[in-house]
Amino acid sequence: TVDECFLRSKVHGKLVQGYMKMLSVKVLQRIWRSLVQEVNDNNERCEVDPMRAAPGTDLETSAKRICSITKQFLQRLLLAFGGGSQPDSLSAEQRLEIPLRVRELCLFIQRAMTKKFGAQVSDLYAAHLYFEIAFVPAVSFPTAFYLLPDLPNYHARRTLVIASKTIRSTARCQPFKESFMAGLNVLIENNKDAMRSFLQNIMAPITRGPSHTQLSSSSSSVSPSSMLLPQPLNTGVIDWDLEVDSIITLHHNLIAHIDALKQSLGALENRETIIYCVFDRLAAVIALYRFKLRRRTLMLSTSESPHSSS
């Protein structure tokens, strides 16, 4: 079915999800990192479910607080892309754009799914898919998107989960049916039009120009040897463009040598299975390489310390 194509644990679904996440990390960090860190540091009790709330919890106060926090998440998202109730509050330089490669992929997925399933596919199917792959989990599990260095604090974790559910319901234009979540429906109603405009912008036709051509062909200009360049350790800075280009280059090389891989992997014939096996084994090699590199770096730093020289 349509819903099973990308949201289940299939290899191509994992690849699409991982690719979209990597392309979106920088944008998500600029929009929400400071707010997620603030919610985590405050670690407030904002439980609205009476079955989960501790005895004596003021549910009305909790509902107002979670509504205020979720409103900030929605405002930052929609205003960052020039939407919301105050579209002129940000300058052109401050506004963000969905990465071009994400939009290209969304348009391709939309065309392919429409061709296969016809009228079953909504006009914003790929935009909703991208939103639920990148934006919703960035709030519910911010560690995976480098919005937090570690898991959220106990109460903050529940607050972020409720906020992510509201953000997803806003994108789907589906009010909550639970009575304890009804107070958040006003946010869904007030932001549904701006959210739809945001999703429509993702699916807008791409204007072909020199900058687009340069970006689309950038993967072919990356040398395979660039993937082997060591990255600075413990800097907290990740070059996501290099990461994405490295995966594209690796994929092209795997396809180019698929026949040789078939011989070395024995009876495997399916291309998807072969690529999965290569990536799986490569992950183990990279993990071992990183372990040895970090141990060597630690040994060098220890030998150069004043205590060791004395």
Coordinates of C-alpha atoms in Angstrom, one line a residue:
T1 CA 0.0 0.0 0.0
V2 CA 0.9 3.7 -0.1
D3 CA 1.6 3.9 3.6
E4 CA 3.9 0.9 3.6
C5 CA 6.4 2.1 0.9
F6 CA 8.7 4.3 3.0
L7 CA 7.6 4.2 6.7
R8 CA 8.3 0.5 7.2
S9 CA 11.7 -1.1 7.8
K10 CA 12.7 -1.7 4.2
V11 CA 16.2 -1.0 2.9
H12 CA 15.1 1.7 0.4
G13 CA 12.9 3.3 3.1
K14 CA 15.9 3.4 5.5
L15 CA 18.1 5.0 2.8
V16 CA 15.5 7.7 2.0
Q17 CA 15.0 8.4 5.7
G18 CA 18.7 8.6 6.4
Y19 CA 19.4 10.8 3.4
M20 CA 16.6 13.2 4.2
K21 CA 17.7 13.4 7.9
M22 CA 21.3 14.2 7.0
L23 CA 20.3 16.9 4.6
S24 CA 18.0 18.5 7.1
V25 CA 20.2 18.6 10.3
K26 CA 21.6 22.1 9.7
V27 CA 18.1 23.6 9.1
L28 CA 16.6 21.8 12.2
Q29 CA 19.5 23.0 14.4
R30 CA 18.9 26.6 13.4
I31 CA 15.2 26.4 14.0
W32 CA 14.8 24.4 17.1
R33 CA 18.1 23.7 18.9
S34 CA 18.0 26.6 21.3
L35 CA 14.3 25.9 22.1
V36 CA 14.9 22.2 22.7
Q37 CA 17.8 23.0 25.0
E38 CA 15.7 25.4 26.9
V39 CA 12.9 22.9 27.4
N40 CA 15.4 20.3 28.5
D41 CA 17.1 22.6 31.0
N42 CA 13.8 23.7 32.5
N43 CA 12.6 20.0 32.7
E44 CA 9.1 21.1 33.7
R45 CA 6.2 18.8 34.6
C46 CA 3.8 19.4 31.7
E47 CA 1.8 16.2 31.8
V48 CA -1.8 16.6 30.6
D49 CA -2.9 13.0 30.7
P50 CA -4.7 12.3 34.0
M51 CA -3.6 8.7 33.8
R52 CA 0.0 9.6 33.7
A53 CA 0.0 12.7 35.9
A54 CA 1.4 12.5 39.5
P55 CA -1.2 13.0 42.3
G56 CA -1.9 16.6 42.9
T57 CA -0.8 17.8 39.5
D58 CA -2.6 20.9 38.2
L59 CA -3.6 19.6 34.8
E60 CA -5.0 23.0 33.7
T61 CA -1.6 24.7 34.4
S62 CA 0.2 21.9 32.7
A63 CA -2.0 22.2 29.6
K64 CA -1.4 25.9 29.4
R65 CA 2.3 25.4 29.7
I66 CA 2.5 22.7 27.0
C67 CA 0.4 24.8 24.7
S68 CA 2.8 27.7 25.1
I69 CA 5.9 25.5 24.4
T70 CA 4.3 23.8 21.4
K71 CA 3.2 27.2 20.0
Q72 CA 6.9 28.3 20.1
F73 CA 7.9 25.2 18.1
L74 CA 5.3 26.0 15.5
Q75 CA 6.1 29.7 15.3
R76 CA 9.8 29.1 14.9
L77 CA 9.2 26.5 12.1
L78 CA 6.7 28.6 10.1
L79 CA 8.4 32.0 10.6
A80 CA 11.8 30.6 9.6
F81 CA 10.4 29.8 6.2
G82 CA 8.5 33.0 5.7
G83 CA 5.1 31.8 6.9
G84 CA 3.1 32.1 10.1
S85 CA 1.1 35.1 11.3
Q86 CA 4.0 37.5 11.0
P87 CA 5.7 36.7 7.6
D88 CA 7.6 40.1 7.6
S89 CA 9.2 39.6 11.0
L90 CA 12.3 38.0 9.4
S91 CA 14.6 39.5 6.8
A92 CA 15.4 37.6 3.6
E93 CA 18.8 36.7 5.0
Q94 CA 17.3 35.2 8.1
R95 CA 14.7 33.0 6.3
L96 CA 15.6 29.5 5.6
E97 CA 14.9 27.2 2.7
I98 CA 14.3 23.5 2.4
P99 CA 17.5 21.9 1.0
L100 CA 17.3 21.7 -2.8
R101 CA 18.2 18.0 -2.8
V102 CA 15.3 17.3 -0.4
R103 CA 12.9 19.1 -2.8
E104 CA 14.3 17.2 -5.8
L105 CA 13.8 13.9 -3.9
C106 CA 10.3 14.8 -2.8
L107 CA 9.2 15.7 -6.4
F108 CA 10.7 12.4 -7.7
I109 CA 8.9 10.4 -5.0
Q110 CA 5.6 12.2 -5.7
R111 CA 5.8 11.5 -9.4
A112 CA 6.8 7.8 -8.8
M113 CA 4.0 7.2 -6.2
T114 CA 1.4 8.9 -8.3
K115 CA 2.4 6.8 -11.3
K116 CA 2.1 3.6 -9.3
F117 CA -0.9 4.3 -7.1
G118 CA -2.8 7.0 -8.9
A119 CA -5.6 8.7 -7.0
Q120 CA -4.6 7.0 -3.8
V121 CA -1.7 9.5 -3.5
S122 CA -2.5 12.9 -2.1
D123 CA -1.0 16.0 -3.8
L124 CA 1.3 16.6 -0.8
Y125 CA 2.2 13.0 -0.1
A126 CA 6.0 13.4 -0.4
A127 CA 6.0 16.7 1.6
H128 CA 4.1 14.9 4.4
L129 CA 6.6 12.0 4.2
Y130 CA 9.5 14.4 4.5
F131 CA 7.9 16.2 7.4
E132 CA 7.3 13.0 9.3
I133 CA 10.9 11.8 8.6
A134 CA 12.7 14.9 9.6
F135 CA 10.6 17.5 11.6
V136 CA 8.4 15.3 13.8
P137 CA 11.2 13.0 15.2
A138 CA 13.6 16.0 15.6
V139 CA 11.3 17.2 18.4
S140 CA 10.4 13.8 19.9
F141 CA 14.0 12.5 19.8
P142 CA 16.3 15.5 19.4
T143 CA 19.5 13.6 20.2
A144 CA 19.3 11.8 16.8
F145 CA 19.4 15.2 15.1
Y146 CA 22.2 16.7 17.3
L147 CA 19.8 19.1 18.9
L148 CA 20.9 17.7 22.3
P149 CA 24.2 16.1 23.3
D150 CA 22.4 13.4 25.3
L151 CA 19.0 12.0 26.0
P152 CA 16.4 14.6 27.2
N153 CA 15.7 14.9 30.9
Y154 CA 12.8 12.9 32.2
H155 CA 10.0 15.5 32.3
A156 CA 11.4 17.3 29.2
R157 CA 11.2 14.1 27.2
R158 CA 7.4 13.8 27.8
T159 CA 7.0 17.5 26.9
L160 CA 8.8 17.1 23.6
V161 CA 6.8 14.0 22.7
I162 CA 3.5 15.9 23.3
A163 CA 4.8 18.8 21.2
S164 CA 5.8 16.5 18.4
K165 CA 2.4 14.9 18.3
T166 CA 0.8 18.4 18.0
I167 CA 3.2 19.4 15.2
R168 CA 2.3 16.2 13.3
S169 CA -1.4 16.7 13.9
T170 CA -1.1 20.2 12.6
A171 CA 0.6 19.0 9.4
R172 CA -2.2 16.4 9.0
C173 CA -5.0 18.8 9.9
Q174 CA -6.3 16.3 12.4
P175 CA -7.5 17.6 15.7
F176 CA -7.0 15.5 18.8
K177 CA -10.0 13.4 19.9
E178 CA -8.7 12.8 23.5
S179 CA -10.3 15.2 25.9
F180 CA -7.0 16.0 27.7
M181 CA -5.4 17.0 24.4
A182 CA -8.3 19.1 23.3
G183 CA -6.7 22.3 24.5
L184 CA -4.0 21.9 21.8
N185 CA -6.6 21.8 19.0
V186 CA -6.6 25.6 18.9
L187 CA -3.0 25.5 17.8
I188 CA -3.9 23.1 15.0
E189 CA -6.7 25.3 13.8
N190 CA -4.7 28.5 14.0
N191 CA -1.7 27.1 12.1
K192 CA -3.1 24.6 9.6
D193 CA -3.2 27.1 6.7
A194 CA 0.3 28.3 7.3
M195 CA 1.4 24.7 7.6
R196 CA -0.2 23.7 4.3
S197 CA 1.5 26.6 2.6
F198 CA 4.8 25.4 4.0
L199 CA 4.2 21.9 2.7
Q200 CA 3.1 23.3 -0.7
N201 CA 6.4 25.2 -0.9
I202 CA 8.3 22.0 -0.5
M203 CA 6.5 20.6 -3.6
A204 CA 6.8 23.8 -5.7
P205 CA 8.4 23.3 -9.1
I206 CA 12.2 23.9 -9.0
T207 CA 13.5 26.6 -11.3
R208 CA 16.4 25.3 -13.3
G209 CA 19.4 27.6 -13.3
P210 CA 23.2 27.6 -13.1
S211 CA 23.2 27.3 -9.3
H212 CA 20.8 24.3 -9.5
T213 CA 23.0 22.6 -12.1
Q214 CA 26.1 23.1 -10.0
L215 CA 24.4 21.7 -6.9
S216 CA 22.9 18.7 -8.6
S217 CA 26.1 17.7 -10.2
S218 CA 28.2 18.3 -7.1
S219 CA 28.2 14.6 -6.2
S220 CA 30.0 13.7 -9.4
S221 CA 32.8 16.1 -8.7
V222 CA 33.7 14.5 -5.3
S223 CA 36.7 12.3 -5.5
P224 CA 36.3 8.9 -3.8
S225 CA 39.6 9.6 -1.9
S226 CA 37.9 12.6 -0.2
M227 CA 35.9 10.1 1.8
L228 CA 39.1 8.8 3.4
L229 CA 40.2 12.2 4.7
P230 CA 40.2 12.1 8.5
Q231 CA 37.8 14.5 10.2
P232 CA 38.7 16.5 13.3
L233 CA 37.7 14.5 16.4
N234 CA 35.5 15.8 19.2
T235 CA 34.9 19.2 17.5
G236 CA 31.1 18.8 17.5
V237 CA 31.1 20.1 13.9
I238 CA 29.9 17.8 11.1
D239 CA 30.3 18.7 7.4
W240 CA 26.9 17.3 6.3
D241 CA 27.5 18.3 2.6
L242 CA 30.6 16.1 2.6
E243 CA 28.8 13.3 4.4
V244 CA 26.0 13.3 1.8
D245 CA 28.4 13.5 -1.2
S246 CA 30.4 10.7 0.3
I247 CA 27.4 8.4 0.4
I248 CA 26.4 9.3 -3.2
T249 CA 29.9 8.6 -4.4
L250 CA 30.1 5.3 -2.5
H251 CA 26.7 4.3 -4.0
H252 CA 27.9 5.1 -7.5
N253 CA 31.1 3.0 -7.0
L254 CA 29.1 0.1 -5.6
I255 CA 26.8 0.1 -8.7
A256 CA 29.7 0.3 -11.0
H257 CA 31.3 -2.8 -9.5
I258 CA 28.2 -4.8 -8.8
D259 CA 29.2 -7.7 -10.9
A260 CA 32.5 -8.1 -9.0
L261 CA 30.6 -7.9 -5.7
K262 CA 28.3 -10.7 -6.8
Q263 CA 31.2 -13.0 -7.3
S264 CA 32.8 -12.2 -3.9
L265 CA 29.5 -12.5 -2.0
G266 CA 28.7 -15.9 -3.3
A267 CA 25.1 -16.8 -4.2
L268 CA 23.6 -13.3 -3.7
E269 CA 22.0 -11.9 -6.8
N270 CA 19.6 -9.2 -5.7
R271 CA 21.2 -5.8 -6.1
E272 CA 19.4 -4.4 -3.0
T273 CA 20.7 -7.2 -0.8
I274 CA 24.2 -6.9 -2.1
I275 CA 24.4 -3.2 -1.4
Y276 CA 22.9 -3.7 2.1
C277 CA 25.6 -6.4 2.9
V278 CA 28.3 -4.0 1.7
F279 CA 27.1 -1.1 3.8
D280 CA 26.6 -3.4 6.8
R281 CA 30.2 -4.7 6.6
L282 CA 31.6 -1.3 5.8
A283 CA 30.0 0.0 9.0
A284 CA 31.9 -2.6 11.0
V285 CA 35.2 -1.6 9.3
I286 CA 34.5 2.1 10.0
A287 CA 33.7 1.4 13.6
L288 CA 37.0 -0.5 14.0
Y289 CA 39.0 2.2 12.2
R290 CA 37.5 5.0 14.5
F291 CA 38.3 2.9 17.6
K292 CA 41.9 2.5 16.5
L293 CA 42.2 6.1 15.5
R294 CA 40.9 7.4 18.8
R295 CA 43.2 5.0 20.8
R296 CA 46.2 6.2 18.8
T297 CA 45.2 9.9 19.3
L298 CA 44.8 9.2 23.0
M299 CA 48.2 7.6 23.2
L300 CA 49.9 10.5 21.4
S301 CA 48.2 13.1 23.6
T302 CA 49.3 11.1 26.7
S303 CA 52.9 10.8 25.5
E304 CA 53.1 14.6 24.8
S305 CA 51.7 15.6 28.1
P306 CA 54.1 17.3 30.7
H307 CA 53.7 14.5 33.2
S308 CA 54.9 11.9 30.6
S309 CA 57.9 13.9 29.6
S310 CA 59.0 14.4 33.2

